[in-house]
């Protein structure tokens, strides 16, 4: 049995390692965030896996750049009629001139932005990200309170932040959980899946059969939620203006 780690960092890239009863090592870069996963034969150790990743670094970086370019090509201009997602629903941006502070609210099929006429796209986007962050901060405590007694562990600290390649991460030593700001755009069941996923790492570090068995116990439809999350539009969803 391999003594390799379930996580490696190679040239600044986080790599998830899954051990299988296979002959050859396989490397994959997954959309939408560019997560790198290695499926490795159980006989390989850290050095062998790291060498394989290093040899494929040009290809890995190319795949990740293609994913990020797709995001950059549709950066939001924060103009009326633009599409934005909130909790898995698509809204059209409506702009209302106001002399007060910049605010957001959903109304029907519209995401209403109240802002000064002279506000810049950058200022509007920054305000939108603050609003998304608050949406998550309002939703996460209830989820954690729901799952702490089920999983049997307390969450001492959690943080919402922008992350390029992961929906969430967990430091098992400190118990600190980080959750991706983009989750505010996805359906609430996707957020719940990530919360449960990261809390399950308190019990099992690796993404192995034991981890999957725990997820099956806690959240039987977790695979469907994962697939929904990874197939949903990421960041700037450019469906045109109306």
Short mmCIF file of C-alpha atoms in Angstrom, two decimals:
data_model
loop_
_atom_site.label_atom_id
_atom_site.label_comp_id
_atom_site.label_asym_id
_atom_site.label_seq_id
_atom_site.Cartn_x
_atom_site.Cartn_y
_atom_site.Cartn_z
CA UNK A 1 0.00 0.00 0.00
CA UNK A 2 1.26 3.48 -0.90
CA UNK A 3 2.32 5.90 1.80
CA UNK A 4 1.78 8.88 -0.51
CA UNK A 5 -0.23 11.88 0.62
CA UNK A 6 -3.81 12.58 -0.54
CA UNK A 7 -2.78 16.16 -1.35
CA UNK A 8 0.34 17.50 -3.02
CA UNK A 9 1.45 20.96 -4.12
CA UNK A 10 3.55 21.07 -7.26
CA UNK A 11 4.81 24.42 -8.58
CA UNK A 12 2.09 26.18 -6.61
CA UNK A 13 -0.68 23.93 -7.95
CA UNK A 14 -2.77 21.91 -5.48
CA UNK A 15 -3.22 18.32 -6.56
CA UNK A 16 -5.76 15.82 -5.18
CA UNK A 17 -4.49 12.24 -5.24
CA UNK A 18 -6.85 9.27 -5.47
CA UNK A 19 -5.43 5.76 -5.09
CA UNK A 20 -6.91 2.98 -7.21
CA UNK A 21 -6.18 -0.57 -8.20
CA UNK A 22 -4.90 0.48 -11.64
CA UNK A 23 -1.71 -0.05 -13.62
CA UNK A 24 -1.04 3.47 -14.89
CA UNK A 25 -1.25 6.96 -13.43
CA UNK A 26 -3.84 9.37 -14.86
CA UNK A 27 -3.93 13.16 -14.53
CA UNK A 28 -7.10 15.20 -15.12
CA UNK A 29 -7.98 18.89 -14.97
CA UNK A 30 -11.64 19.38 -14.12
CA UNK A 31 -13.93 22.24 -15.07
CA UNK A 32 -15.14 24.66 -14.07
CA UNK A 33 -12.36 25.63 -11.64
CA UNK A 34 -9.35 23.77 -13.01
CA UNK A 35 -9.05 21.30 -10.13
CA UNK A 36 -6.18 18.87 -10.73
CA UNK A 37 -6.67 15.25 -9.75
CA UNK A 38 -4.29 12.32 -10.05
CA UNK A 39 -5.58 8.75 -10.09
CA UNK A 40 -2.53 6.76 -9.00
CA UNK A 41 -1.69 3.08 -8.58
CA UNK A 42 -1.43 2.21 -4.90
CA UNK A 43 2.26 1.26 -5.27
CA UNK A 44 3.39 4.84 -6.08
CA UNK A 45 4.78 7.22 -3.47
CA UNK A 46 4.92 11.02 -3.26
CA UNK A 47 8.09 11.35 -5.30
CA UNK A 48 6.77 9.26 -8.19
CA UNK A 49 3.48 11.14 -8.29
CA UNK A 50 5.19 14.53 -8.04
CA UNK A 51 7.53 13.61 -10.91
CA UNK A 52 4.58 12.60 -13.08
CA UNK A 53 2.84 15.91 -12.37
CA UNK A 54 5.99 17.91 -13.11
CA UNK A 55 6.34 16.16 -16.46
CA UNK A 56 2.78 17.13 -17.36
CA UNK A 57 2.94 20.70 -16.00
CA UNK A 58 2.86 22.40 -19.44
CA UNK A 59 -0.32 20.49 -20.34
CA UNK A 60 -1.89 21.11 -16.92
CA UNK A 61 -1.19 24.84 -17.09
CA UNK A 62 -2.59 25.03 -20.62
CA UNK A 63 -5.84 23.35 -19.53
CA UNK A 64 -6.23 25.65 -16.55
CA UNK A 65 -5.51 28.74 -18.66
CA UNK A 66 -8.19 27.73 -21.15
CA UNK A 67 -10.74 27.48 -18.35
CA UNK A 68 -9.77 30.88 -16.94
CA UNK A 69 -9.79 32.49 -20.39
CA UNK A 70 -13.36 31.34 -20.86
CA UNK A 71 -14.22 33.21 -17.67
CA UNK A 72 -12.32 36.38 -18.61
CA UNK A 73 -14.00 36.58 -22.01
CA UNK A 74 -17.34 37.21 -20.34
CA UNK A 75 -16.43 39.63 -17.57
CA UNK A 76 -19.44 41.62 -16.40
CA UNK A 77 -19.87 45.21 -17.53
CA UNK A 78 -22.55 45.86 -14.88
CA UNK A 79 -24.98 47.40 -17.37
CA UNK A 80 -28.76 47.09 -17.57
CA UNK A 81 -30.04 43.84 -19.07
CA UNK A 82 -26.97 41.83 -18.16
CA UNK A 83 -27.44 38.30 -16.78
CA UNK A 84 -26.44 37.42 -13.24
CA UNK A 85 -27.09 34.33 -11.13
CA UNK A 86 -28.23 34.33 -7.51
CA UNK A 87 -28.78 31.00 -5.72
CA UNK A 88 -29.04 29.16 -9.02
CA UNK A 89 -31.58 31.50 -10.63
CA UNK A 90 -30.84 33.77 -13.55
CA UNK A 91 -31.69 37.46 -13.15
CA UNK A 92 -31.49 40.46 -15.47
CA UNK A 93 -29.72 43.48 -14.03
CA UNK A 94 -31.93 46.51 -13.50
CA UNK A 95 -30.23 49.80 -12.63
CA UNK A 96 -32.00 52.44 -10.58
CA UNK A 97 -30.25 55.75 -10.00
CA UNK A 98 -29.95 56.67 -6.36
CA UNK A 99 -28.08 59.25 -4.32
CA UNK A 100 -27.60 56.84 -1.41
CA UNK A 101 -25.27 53.90 -1.01
CA UNK A 102 -25.14 51.14 -3.59
CA UNK A 103 -27.55 48.28 -2.84
CA UNK A 104 -28.81 45.10 -4.50
CA UNK A 105 -32.13 43.27 -4.22
CA UNK A 106 -33.95 40.62 -6.25
CA UNK A 107 -37.42 41.48 -7.53
CA UNK A 108 -39.17 38.99 -9.77
CA UNK A 109 -36.75 38.14 -12.58
CA UNK A 110 -34.67 41.26 -11.94
CA UNK A 111 -31.58 41.95 -9.87
CA UNK A 112 -32.13 45.56 -8.90
CA UNK A 113 -29.04 47.72 -8.47
CA UNK A 114 -29.56 51.09 -6.79
CA UNK A 115 -26.49 53.25 -7.33
CA UNK A 116 -25.23 56.69 -8.19
CA UNK A 117 -25.31 57.55 -11.90
CA UNK A 118 -21.56 58.22 -11.89
CA UNK A 119 -20.58 54.90 -10.29
CA UNK A 120 -18.09 52.91 -12.38
CA UNK A 121 -18.43 49.27 -13.50
CA UNK A 122 -15.61 48.39 -11.10
CA UNK A 123 -17.42 50.01 -8.17
CA UNK A 124 -20.66 48.25 -9.09
CA UNK A 125 -18.92 44.89 -9.41
CA UNK A 126 -17.18 45.35 -6.06
CA UNK A 127 -20.56 46.14 -4.47
CA UNK A 128 -22.07 43.04 -6.08
CA UNK A 129 -19.32 40.86 -4.64
CA UNK A 130 -19.92 42.33 -1.18
CA UNK A 131 -23.61 41.52 -1.60
CA UNK A 132 -22.84 37.95 -2.69
CA UNK A 133 -20.55 37.58 0.32
CA UNK A 134 -23.32 38.71 2.64
CA UNK A 135 -25.75 36.26 1.04
CA UNK A 136 -23.40 33.44 1.97
CA UNK A 137 -22.71 34.78 5.45
CA UNK A 138 -26.46 34.79 6.08
CA UNK A 139 -26.93 31.22 4.80
CA UNK A 140 -23.89 29.34 6.13
CA UNK A 141 -24.48 29.50 9.93
CA UNK A 142 -27.83 27.72 9.61
CA UNK A 143 -26.27 24.96 7.53
CA UNK A 144 -23.40 24.47 9.95
CA UNK A 145 -25.81 24.34 12.89
CA UNK A 146 -27.84 21.71 11.01
CA UNK A 147 -24.88 19.46 10.24
CA UNK A 148 -22.73 19.73 13.37
CA UNK A 149 -24.88 17.26 15.36
CA UNK A 150 -25.17 14.93 12.37
CA UNK A 151 -21.44 14.78 11.65
CA UNK A 152 -20.52 15.04 15.31
CA UNK A 153 -17.96 17.82 14.99
CA UNK A 154 -18.04 21.56 15.67
CA UNK A 155 -16.89 24.11 13.10
CA UNK A 156 -14.69 26.54 15.04
CA UNK A 157 -14.19 28.97 12.18
CA UNK A 158 -15.30 29.47 8.59
CA UNK A 159 -14.49 32.09 5.98
CA UNK A 160 -15.90 33.13 2.61
CA UNK A 161 -13.24 34.01 0.07
CA UNK A 162 -12.51 34.05 -3.63
CA UNK A 163 -10.85 30.81 -4.69
CA UNK A 164 -9.65 29.94 -8.19
CA UNK A 165 -9.65 26.16 -8.18
CA UNK A 166 -11.76 24.85 -5.30
CA UNK A 167 -15.32 25.28 -4.09
CA UNK A 168 -14.15 24.77 -0.53
CA UNK A 169 -11.24 23.61 1.59
CA UNK A 170 -10.69 22.47 5.16
CA UNK A 171 -7.74 22.61 7.55
CA UNK A 172 -8.23 19.52 9.70
CA UNK A 173 -5.74 20.68 12.33
CA UNK A 174 -7.40 24.04 13.03
CA UNK A 175 -10.89 23.05 11.87
CA UNK A 176 -11.03 26.18 9.69
CA UNK A 177 -13.25 25.86 6.60
CA UNK A 178 -13.06 28.18 3.59
CA UNK A 179 -15.96 28.48 1.14
CA UNK A 180 -15.82 29.91 -2.37
CA UNK A 181 -17.58 33.24 -2.93
CA UNK A 182 -18.97 31.86 -6.22
CA UNK A 183 -21.27 29.53 -4.28
CA UNK A 184 -23.71 32.42 -3.82
CA UNK A 185 -24.50 32.07 -7.52
CA UNK A 186 -25.31 28.37 -7.30
CA UNK A 187 -28.40 26.59 -6.03
CA UNK A 188 -28.52 26.40 -2.21
CA UNK A 189 -28.25 22.60 -2.35
CA UNK A 190 -24.79 23.05 -3.89
CA UNK A 191 -23.69 25.15 -0.93
CA UNK A 192 -25.02 22.50 1.43
CA UNK A 193 -23.08 19.81 -0.44
CA UNK A 194 -19.80 21.75 -0.07
CA UNK A 195 -20.43 22.45 3.63
CA UNK A 196 -21.07 18.74 4.29
CA UNK A 197 -18.10 17.75 2.10
CA UNK A 198 -15.67 19.97 4.01
CA UNK A 199 -17.06 18.97 7.41
CA UNK A 200 -16.69 15.30 6.44
CA UNK A 201 -12.97 15.95 6.06
CA UNK A 202 -12.90 16.35 9.85
CA UNK A 203 -13.52 12.60 9.93
CA UNK A 204 -11.64 11.45 6.84
CA UNK A 205 -8.79 13.31 5.15
CA UNK A 206 -8.57 11.58 1.77
CA UNK A 207 -11.15 11.38 -0.99
CA UNK A 208 -11.18 7.61 -0.74
CA UNK A 209 -13.82 4.90 -0.36
CA UNK A 210 -14.17 5.61 3.35
CA UNK A 211 -14.83 9.29 2.61
CA UNK A 212 -17.43 8.41 -0.03
CA UNK A 213 -19.14 6.03 2.39
CA UNK A 214 -19.47 8.83 4.92
CA UNK A 215 -20.87 11.17 2.27
CA UNK A 216 -23.35 8.47 1.22
CA UNK A 217 -24.46 8.24 4.83
CA UNK A 218 -24.74 11.98 5.45
CA UNK A 219 -25.99 13.17 2.06
CA UNK A 220 -27.13 10.30 -0.19
CA UNK A 221 -27.61 12.53 -3.26
CA UNK A 222 -24.22 14.22 -2.95
CA UNK A 223 -23.04 13.04 -6.36
CA UNK A 224 -26.01 14.66 -8.09
CA UNK A 225 -25.35 17.89 -6.18
CA UNK A 226 -21.67 17.75 -7.13
CA UNK A 227 -22.52 17.25 -10.79
CA UNK A 228 -25.02 20.11 -10.68
CA UNK A 229 -22.41 22.39 -9.12
CA UNK A 230 -19.71 21.54 -11.64
CA UNK A 231 -22.02 21.87 -14.64
CA UNK A 232 -23.47 25.23 -13.61
CA UNK A 233 -22.23 28.45 -15.26
CA UNK A 234 -19.20 29.90 -13.50
CA UNK A 235 -18.66 33.56 -12.69
CA UNK A 236 -19.66 35.70 -15.69
CA UNK A 237 -22.64 34.13 -17.39
CA UNK A 238 -22.96 36.03 -20.67
CA UNK A 239 -26.33 35.17 -22.16
CA UNK A 240 -26.60 38.50 -23.94
CA UNK A 241 -28.70 41.56 -23.17
CA UNK A 242 -32.44 42.01 -23.49
#
